[in-house]
């Protein structure tokens, strides 16, 4: 199968040739003809599967071939994404695909001045990539009109809900023309996403290119158990031992990112960090330098790193396990992209056993343990498996005390068969409590 047989026009084929895309990926093979035929889409596609081209290519073709010219402050196709970095990345891909087409494309997001964005929108934009908050600001300030809107794309819809954008999405949805094409992409499909899909999509074609919630099988995954306080030391040890060249590291909190970066820099290691507290320009600079291999270790929180596409990233390290198990899939999706192989290593301490168990249950695999000599934890991480069980080692029975009085009952302790498995502890479920389209307060971004 080729891109030409999927019905793409020559200017797009030329762009793809220049980019070196030879064969459509499975999501592209399914999405492109369906979008060209005007269908709504509900696509479960992991990051790294080529989903951006899957929606952007047919969308650009429809914009180039059909519909009236864009008028002042109008937009004909809208791609909503959860983060600024993803907005830049998706727009960059769109720009490359559209280089031979007479279309205007642009990206808007928060954290930067709104005025240049308002100026740019004055003459109208064929395809706009936007984060929900800034899009609404622009709409409320009359810098944007949706009367010409023909297609809406929700990219990484699950993440938008995780970040508490359900209220913004509801408000945007109200402002859009009812007659339009809608494409929804999500790496994982929760009940909330299905509800959102039910409200926004019209007779959608469902596409599922990989089994639901199963992590990319091109990524070799393993864990090292360690005591929490020794994680930085273990990280540096593994880095030196494995001669790691470029690593994306995930930490749970902003403080965690800063602390690790400081520690690494203190050891003369070329590291930088990105998280939601840093200004957009600083985040982008760190990312650009990492992509250009000028930074060796990039430490990030989940939000900052969402959707980043870094070519040939060989290794992802989970310095902390994610609180939301589904984030594990997104994190390791930063490596092993578009067919290449990658490695994902998680440093796991005893506190994180329930998070580990939730990840194993979600990805339906038991992660291989590879213990590091000299770093074996004092606080043992109980065994886990893909069924969600946290397997407690049977306790040694207490020696029965010699009974002093002679007449009382003697407690002989409870002997436990060495194969006996403790009941599963409640594993931490992905927290996605925000009901779709609620009006409650917005969750803080991590
Ligand atoms: P995505 O899942 O959209 O983030 O894409 C992941 C990576 O795969 C990006 O670097 C794309 O440029 C690349 N890519 C997408 N489609 C193809 C293709 N058909 N052939 C080769 N590379 C591709």
XYZ file of C-alpha atoms and ligand atoms in Angstrom:
469
model
C 0.000 0.000 0.000
C 1.230 3.517 -0.770
C 0.078 7.021 0.167
C -1.020 7.476 -3.453
C -3.369 4.489 -3.291
C -4.975 6.019 -0.195
C -6.093 8.875 -2.449
C -3.723 11.652 -1.401
C -3.031 14.408 -3.907
C 0.294 15.068 -5.539
C 1.406 18.136 -3.481
C 1.062 16.059 -0.307
C 2.829 13.075 -1.861
C 5.746 15.351 -2.711
C 5.989 16.507 0.930
C 5.905 12.914 2.145
C 8.621 11.934 -0.258
C 10.803 14.748 1.014
C 10.140 13.624 4.607
C 11.056 10.043 3.710
C 7.660 8.515 4.581
C 7.419 5.506 2.270
C 4.581 3.394 3.590
C 1.501 4.476 5.520
C 1.421 3.291 9.136
C -1.670 1.245 10.161
C -3.455 4.258 11.669
C -2.772 6.276 8.527
C -4.000 3.456 6.277
C -7.316 3.444 8.125
C -7.772 7.121 8.939
C -6.807 8.779 5.664
C -9.532 7.286 3.405
C -12.173 7.677 6.126
C -11.384 11.348 6.746
C -11.266 12.037 3.011
C -14.735 10.473 2.751
C -15.995 12.928 5.379
C -16.490 10.409 8.195
C -16.223 11.212 11.894
C -13.518 9.196 13.585
C -12.863 7.751 16.979
C -9.305 6.503 16.941
C -7.389 4.685 19.647
C -3.831 5.240 18.575
C -0.758 5.242 20.715
C 1.685 8.025 20.420
C 4.416 7.183 17.914
C 2.061 5.405 15.550
C 1.974 8.260 13.042
C -1.456 9.514 14.107
C -0.610 13.166 13.428
C -0.158 12.499 9.719
C -3.216 10.233 9.933
C -5.483 13.203 10.545
C -3.397 16.117 9.203
C -2.850 14.807 5.666
C -6.511 14.202 4.714
C -7.532 17.357 6.556
C -5.133 19.468 4.518
C -6.361 17.801 1.349
C -10.001 18.605 2.164
C -9.085 22.198 2.964
C -7.170 22.557 -0.294
C -9.834 20.913 -2.475
C -13.138 21.921 -0.904
C -14.876 24.822 0.742
C -14.752 28.602 0.371
C -11.691 30.776 0.947
C -11.128 31.653 4.572
C -12.437 35.068 5.663
C -11.163 37.504 8.302
C -10.770 36.036 11.816
C -12.196 32.729 10.675
C -10.770 29.252 10.917
C -11.728 26.281 8.742
C -10.145 23.414 10.652
C -9.256 23.324 14.320
C -6.906 20.875 16.039
C -7.188 20.963 19.828
C -4.228 19.646 21.802
C -3.539 19.542 25.555
C -0.190 21.346 25.818
C 1.801 24.142 24.259
C 4.636 21.821 23.287
C 2.258 19.524 21.487
C 0.682 22.523 19.730
C 4.119 23.521 18.404
C 4.929 19.964 17.426
C 1.660 19.248 15.630
C 1.828 22.593 13.860
C 5.386 21.896 12.742
C 4.241 18.568 11.250
C 1.268 20.287 9.562
C 3.561 22.969 8.156
C 5.806 20.342 6.619
C 2.936 18.356 5.102
C 1.323 21.544 3.729
C 4.424 23.103 2.223
C 3.174 22.650 -1.344
C -0.383 23.792 -0.645
C -1.700 27.372 -0.623
C -3.020 27.112 2.940
C -2.495 29.267 6.006
C -1.730 27.358 9.188
C -0.968 28.632 12.674
C -0.686 27.559 16.332
C -1.988 29.388 19.411
C -1.391 28.527 23.073
C -1.155 30.205 26.444
C 1.922 31.367 28.322
C 2.895 33.800 25.580
C 1.492 37.218 24.608
C -1.965 37.085 23.025
C -1.560 40.213 20.863
C 0.610 38.772 18.069
C -1.832 35.856 17.899
C -4.768 38.239 17.519
C -2.943 40.092 14.743
C -2.157 36.881 12.912
C -5.761 35.672 13.094
C -7.093 38.867 11.507
C -6.626 37.615 7.982
C -8.090 34.186 8.791
C -6.392 30.812 9.106
C -7.238 27.603 7.229
C -5.935 25.279 9.916
C -5.398 26.305 13.505
C -3.719 24.215 16.201
C -4.709 25.385 19.678
C -4.756 24.610 23.365
C -8.306 24.942 24.758
C -7.742 27.814 27.227
C -6.079 30.203 24.791
C -8.541 29.331 22.064
C -11.421 30.382 24.311
C -9.651 33.621 25.269
C -9.245 34.478 21.602
C -12.842 33.583 20.859
C -14.149 35.697 23.758
C -12.097 38.646 22.576
C -13.656 38.303 19.130
C -10.327 37.461 17.541
C -11.818 34.202 16.269
C -15.045 33.156 14.558
C -16.156 29.590 13.959
C -18.777 30.189 11.247
C -16.497 28.634 8.589
C -15.352 25.727 10.718
C -15.699 22.435 8.853
C -13.487 20.059 10.880
C -12.591 19.677 14.545
C -9.805 17.379 15.725
C -9.390 16.466 19.384
C -5.856 15.162 19.734
C -4.845 13.346 22.927
C -8.394 13.774 24.171
C -7.710 11.677 27.266
C -5.002 14.071 28.307
C -7.221 17.079 27.813
C -9.678 15.599 30.286
C -6.867 14.657 32.688
C -5.738 18.256 32.676
C -9.208 19.425 33.605
C -10.096 20.961 30.231
C -13.603 19.488 30.177
C -15.219 22.864 30.896
C -13.234 24.595 28.148
C -14.115 21.804 25.739
C -17.800 22.181 26.569
C -17.638 25.929 25.923
C -15.771 25.499 22.662
C -18.215 22.809 21.597
C -21.142 25.190 22.181
C -19.558 27.808 19.933
C -18.939 25.473 16.975
C -21.295 24.897 14.042
C -23.338 21.717 14.558
C -22.641 20.521 11.045
C -18.990 19.605 10.940
C -16.606 16.672 10.799
C -15.066 15.613 14.113
C -12.046 13.401 14.668
C -11.158 12.193 18.134
C -7.755 10.700 18.905
C -6.840 9.235 22.236
C -4.103 6.859 23.348
C -6.412 5.337 25.921
C -10.192 5.141 26.128
C -11.838 5.642 29.472
C -15.548 5.937 30.118
C -15.230 9.742 30.181
C -13.692 9.724 26.726
C -16.472 7.507 25.436
C -18.997 9.917 26.897
C -17.246 12.837 25.234
C -17.201 10.893 21.960
C -20.920 10.214 22.294
C -21.601 13.929 22.600
C -19.264 15.158 19.911
C -19.187 12.518 17.194
C -21.740 11.574 14.594
C -21.772 7.901 13.581
C -17.992 7.650 13.962
C -15.769 5.039 12.410
C -13.816 3.359 15.206
C -10.172 2.706 14.585
C -8.023 0.770 16.982
C -4.518 0.169 15.766
C -3.106 -1.504 18.832
C -4.804 -3.484 21.541
C -6.415 -1.181 24.035
C -4.039 0.101 26.709
C -1.137 -2.078 25.703
C 2.222 -0.360 25.630
C 4.265 -0.280 22.438
C 5.907 -3.648 22.012
C 8.943 -2.121 20.379
C 9.994 -0.851 23.814
C 12.038 -3.106 26.074
C 10.795 -2.421 29.575
C 12.263 -3.328 32.936
C 12.432 -2.078 36.492
C 15.133 -1.741 39.123
C 14.003 -1.801 42.730
C 15.732 0.621 45.072
C 15.192 2.565 48.275
C 13.631 5.946 47.611
C 16.520 7.976 49.012
C 19.035 6.163 46.794
C 17.280 6.822 43.491
C 19.553 9.721 42.416
C 22.653 7.659 43.184
C 21.264 4.656 41.281
C 20.363 6.856 38.324
C 23.909 8.211 38.066
C 25.323 4.692 38.504
C 23.130 3.249 35.730
C 23.876 6.197 33.496
C 27.620 5.703 33.802
C 27.422 1.935 33.576
C 25.172 2.007 30.507
C 27.067 4.962 28.958
C 23.717 6.631 28.322
C 23.960 9.273 25.656
C 20.499 10.805 25.639
C 17.809 10.140 28.183
C 14.391 11.558 28.856
C 13.666 11.205 32.566
C 10.259 11.512 34.174
C 9.842 12.733 37.718
C 6.555 13.066 39.560
C 6.675 16.675 40.699
C 8.128 20.010 39.699
C 10.297 19.963 42.821
C 11.439 16.466 41.947
C 12.511 17.677 38.495
C 14.429 20.635 39.936
C 16.116 18.538 42.628
C 17.326 15.898 40.181
C 18.556 18.460 37.650
C 20.448 20.284 40.386
C 21.998 17.075 41.605
C 23.085 16.027 38.094
C 24.418 19.452 37.216
C 26.334 19.434 40.516
C 28.073 16.284 39.275
C 28.994 18.018 36.036
C 26.333 16.144 34.041
C 24.709 18.025 31.185
C 21.084 18.070 32.376
C 18.103 20.371 32.091
C 14.506 20.222 33.263
C 11.045 21.151 32.016
C 7.862 21.504 34.033
C 4.751 23.617 34.159
C 6.254 26.308 36.415
C 8.892 27.291 33.903
C 8.147 29.989 31.336
C 7.252 28.703 27.911
C 10.379 30.121 26.277
C 12.621 28.331 28.792
C 10.775 25.043 28.270
C 11.001 25.311 24.515
C 14.704 26.185 24.670
C 15.461 23.184 26.884
C 13.518 20.944 24.551
C 15.168 22.306 21.413
C 18.604 21.837 22.976
C 17.710 18.286 23.967
C 16.478 17.546 20.451
C 19.719 18.981 19.058
C 21.640 16.689 21.461
C 23.090 19.713 23.262
C 21.504 18.489 26.478
C 22.150 14.903 27.513
C 19.534 14.408 30.222
C 16.152 16.082 30.093
C 14.084 15.701 33.255
C 10.376 16.421 32.898
C 6.984 16.154 34.536
C 4.266 14.380 32.586
C 2.514 17.514 31.403
C 5.631 19.150 30.038
C 6.662 16.050 28.157
C 3.318 15.054 26.740
C 3.349 14.200 23.060
C 6.938 15.229 22.475
C 8.376 13.671 19.390
C 12.093 13.316 19.652
C 13.735 11.434 16.849
C 15.540 8.247 17.765
C 15.203 8.660 21.510
C 16.734 5.405 22.739
C 15.867 5.536 26.407
C 13.208 6.745 28.812
C 13.753 6.511 32.555
C 10.925 6.710 35.051
C 12.711 8.190 38.017
C 9.310 8.069 39.713
C 6.395 5.969 38.558
C 3.412 7.978 37.339
C 0.408 8.386 39.639
C -1.929 7.704 36.727
C -1.053 4.323 35.250
C -2.020 5.409 31.741
C 0.758 7.991 31.828
C 3.215 5.102 31.834
C 2.091 4.264 28.308
C 2.554 7.860 27.206
C 5.950 8.115 28.832
C 7.412 5.002 27.294
C 5.845 6.019 23.976
C 8.579 8.688 23.757
C 10.925 5.894 22.680
C 10.536 3.078 20.155
C 8.663 5.441 17.833
C 7.705 4.690 14.253
C 9.144 1.196 14.275
C 12.506 1.828 15.978
C 13.303 0.034 19.217
C 13.691 1.652 22.580
C 14.185 0.964 26.232
C 12.235 2.123 29.276
C 13.656 1.680 32.764
C 11.712 2.442 35.929
C 13.318 2.993 39.324
C 10.790 1.619 41.785
C 10.770 1.988 45.574
C 8.568 0.180 48.090
C 6.137 3.136 48.320
C 5.343 2.721 44.639
C 4.276 -0.906 44.666
C 0.614 -0.096 44.094
C 1.495 2.192 41.195
C 3.608 -0.600 39.718
C 0.784 -3.047 40.118
C -1.673 -0.675 38.401
C 0.728 -0.254 35.456
C 1.203 -3.994 35.099
C -2.516 -4.558 35.197
C -3.163 -1.847 32.597
C -0.424 -3.007 30.237
C -1.182 -6.665 30.918
C 2.418 -7.572 31.578
C 4.660 -8.225 34.546
C 7.624 -5.916 34.248
C 10.945 -7.685 34.399
C 12.991 -6.945 37.501
C 16.690 -6.464 37.143
C 18.313 -5.823 40.469
C 21.463 -3.786 40.661
C 24.163 -5.128 42.981
C 24.872 -2.696 45.854
C 21.500 -1.049 45.375
C 19.219 -3.802 46.654
C 16.606 -2.015 48.715
C 16.331 -2.310 52.467
C 12.598 -1.781 52.010
C 11.740 -4.647 49.713
C 9.307 -3.959 46.860
C 6.724 -6.772 47.094
C 6.289 -8.908 43.991
C 3.534 -7.900 41.618
C 1.988 -9.355 38.523
C -0.242 -8.393 35.649
C -3.366 -9.532 37.479
C -3.063 -6.550 39.818
C -1.899 -8.681 42.724
C 0.618 -7.369 45.185
C 2.160 -10.542 46.409
C 3.272 -10.351 49.991
C 6.005 -12.721 51.052
C 4.561 -14.969 53.759
C 5.547 -13.770 57.174
C 7.665 -16.050 59.241
C 5.534 -17.480 61.974
C 6.345 -16.195 65.403
C 7.907 -18.637 67.719
C 5.299 -19.719 70.165
C 5.971 -18.239 73.573
C 6.442 -20.708 76.335
C 3.282 -20.535 78.314
C 3.934 -19.596 81.872
C 0.686 -20.585 83.518
C 0.182 -23.972 81.900
C -3.600 -23.687 81.650
C -4.024 -21.016 78.897
C -4.263 -21.613 75.143
C -0.918 -21.757 73.396
C -0.633 -19.592 70.321
C 1.294 -21.612 67.758
C 1.134 -18.906 65.119
C -0.354 -19.319 61.664
C 1.719 -21.337 59.292
C 1.462 -20.089 55.756
C 2.150 -22.224 52.781
C 5.050 -20.670 50.843
C 2.892 -20.598 47.716
C 0.071 -18.687 49.367
C -0.701 -15.349 47.867
C -1.914 -12.418 49.884
C -5.150 -10.809 48.763
C -4.664 -7.988 46.290
C -4.357 -4.570 47.812
C -6.489 -1.969 46.143
C -4.381 -0.800 43.238
C -4.420 2.864 42.415
C -6.761 3.429 39.541
C -6.173 6.156 36.962
C -7.618 9.286 38.506
C -9.950 10.821 36.048
C -12.653 12.158 38.243
C -13.608 15.241 36.282
C -16.956 14.560 34.721
C -17.131 15.535 31.117
C -18.504 19.033 30.655
C -18.747 19.754 34.341
C -18.464 23.298 35.524
C -16.359 22.647 38.593
C -13.036 24.317 39.300
C -10.146 23.421 37.062
C -7.553 21.016 38.343
C -4.074 22.360 38.892
C -1.635 21.406 36.237
C 1.246 19.311 37.506
P 3.165 10.628 15.742
O 2.636 9.343 16.284
O 2.202 11.327 14.867
O 3.720 11.510 16.831
O 4.420 10.256 14.784
C 5.588 9.661 15.245
C 6.772 9.832 14.298
O 6.640 9.013 13.160
C 6.979 11.254 13.770
O 8.367 11.557 13.858
C 6.572 11.168 12.319
O 7.296 12.089 11.540
C 6.931 9.748 11.965
N 6.051 9.163 10.914
C 4.718 9.269 10.833
N 4.231 8.579 9.790
C 5.295 8.009 9.173
C 5.439 7.160 8.040
N 4.385 6.753 7.318
N 6.684 6.751 7.701
C 7.758 7.147 8.444
N 7.686 7.950 9.536
C 6.480 8.368 9.906
